[in-house]
XYZ file of C-alpha atoms in Angstrom:
116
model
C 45.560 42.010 -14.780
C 45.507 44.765 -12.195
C 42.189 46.759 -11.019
C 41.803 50.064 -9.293
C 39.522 49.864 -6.203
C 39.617 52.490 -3.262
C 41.810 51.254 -0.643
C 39.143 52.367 1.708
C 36.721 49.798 0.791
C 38.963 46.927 1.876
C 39.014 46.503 6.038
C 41.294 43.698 6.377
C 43.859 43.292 2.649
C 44.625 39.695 3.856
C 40.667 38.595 3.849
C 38.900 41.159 0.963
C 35.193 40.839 0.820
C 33.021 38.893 -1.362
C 31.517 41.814 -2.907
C 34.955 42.429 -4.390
C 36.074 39.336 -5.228
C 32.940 38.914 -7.147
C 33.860 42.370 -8.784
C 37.750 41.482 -9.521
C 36.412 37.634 -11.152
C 33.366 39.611 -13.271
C 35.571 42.482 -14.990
C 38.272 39.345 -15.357
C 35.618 37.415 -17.146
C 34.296 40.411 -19.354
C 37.538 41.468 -20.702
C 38.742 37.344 -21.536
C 38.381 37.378 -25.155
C 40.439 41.098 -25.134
C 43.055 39.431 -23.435
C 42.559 36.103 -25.386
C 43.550 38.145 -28.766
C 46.219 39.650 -27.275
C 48.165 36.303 -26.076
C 46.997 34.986 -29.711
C 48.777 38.139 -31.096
C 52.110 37.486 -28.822
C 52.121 34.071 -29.424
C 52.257 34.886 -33.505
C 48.855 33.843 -34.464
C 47.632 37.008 -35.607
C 44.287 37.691 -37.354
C 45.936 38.204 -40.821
C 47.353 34.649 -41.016
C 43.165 33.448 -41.659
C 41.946 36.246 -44.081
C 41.003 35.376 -47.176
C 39.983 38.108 -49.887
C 38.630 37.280 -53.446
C 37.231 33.836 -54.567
C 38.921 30.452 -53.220
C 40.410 29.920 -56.713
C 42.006 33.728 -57.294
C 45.424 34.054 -56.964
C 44.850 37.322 -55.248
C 48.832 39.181 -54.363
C 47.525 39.771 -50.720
C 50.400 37.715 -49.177
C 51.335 39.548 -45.823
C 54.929 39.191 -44.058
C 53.566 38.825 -40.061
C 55.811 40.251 -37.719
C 55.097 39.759 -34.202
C 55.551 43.417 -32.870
C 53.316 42.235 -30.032
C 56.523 40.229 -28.355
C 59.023 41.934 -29.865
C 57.321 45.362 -27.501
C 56.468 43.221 -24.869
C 59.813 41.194 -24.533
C 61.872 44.695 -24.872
C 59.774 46.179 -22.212
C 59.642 43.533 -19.618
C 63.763 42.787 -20.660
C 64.255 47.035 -20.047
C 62.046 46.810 -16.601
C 63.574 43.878 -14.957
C 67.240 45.307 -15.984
C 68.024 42.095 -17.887
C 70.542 43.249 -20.730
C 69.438 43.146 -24.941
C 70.876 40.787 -26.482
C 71.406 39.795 -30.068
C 71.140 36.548 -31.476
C 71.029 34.907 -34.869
C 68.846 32.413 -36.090
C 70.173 29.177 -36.506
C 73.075 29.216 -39.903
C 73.473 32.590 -40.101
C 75.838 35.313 -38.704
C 75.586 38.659 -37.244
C 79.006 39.260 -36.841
C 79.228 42.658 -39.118
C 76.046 43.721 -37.181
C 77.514 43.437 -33.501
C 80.890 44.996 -34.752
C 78.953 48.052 -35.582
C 76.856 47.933 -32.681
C 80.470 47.695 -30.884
C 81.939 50.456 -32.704
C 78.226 53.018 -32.386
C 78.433 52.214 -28.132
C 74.795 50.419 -28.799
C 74.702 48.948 -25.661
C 74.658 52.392 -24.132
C 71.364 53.074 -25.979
C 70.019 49.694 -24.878
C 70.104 50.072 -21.310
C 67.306 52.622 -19.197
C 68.935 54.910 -16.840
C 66.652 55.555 -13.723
């Protein structure tokens, strides 16, 4: 977690003061449990996996497909960033073969790759 504090505050960057220290572990400590539901939310324990609507014994039709968007963004982004490639890879059994041959023949890769 990064925080904005004025460069002019801080004499010596090697050895900060307490006063800031203090500040950086305080606004750490208020903003845990934000932070808390977001690893939750990468990890793939989101908050829909633990509702429950109507009685106990209904056999209410509020099943939800959870897709973790959270590391899907977050993987993508960090992958784009740090100039590692995309790749695409199928889960264990199945094939994506028709899916990278149109990828192949659409230039995909082009799309996948940040130019700076």
């Amino acid at each position: 977690m990064g925080l904005k504090v004025d460069a002019s505050l801080i004499e010596d960057i090697d050895n900060p003061p307490y006063e800031l220290l203090n500040y950086a572990l305080n606004e750490l400590d208020r903003k845990r449990e934000k932070y808390d539901k977001l690893y939750s939310y990468y990890c793939g324990k989101q908050g829909i996996l633990s509702r429950m609507l109507g009685t106990p014994y209904s056999q209410d039709k509020d099943s939800h497909v959870v897709v973790n968007h959270a590391k899907y963004f977050t993987d993508m982004i960090t992958g784009m960033m740090t100039g590692n490639p995309i790749t695409y890879v199928p889960q264990e059994g199945n094939s994506i073969e028709a899916i990278t041959e149109a990828f192949n023949h659409m230039n995909v890769m082009a799309h996948d790759m940040i130019r700076i």
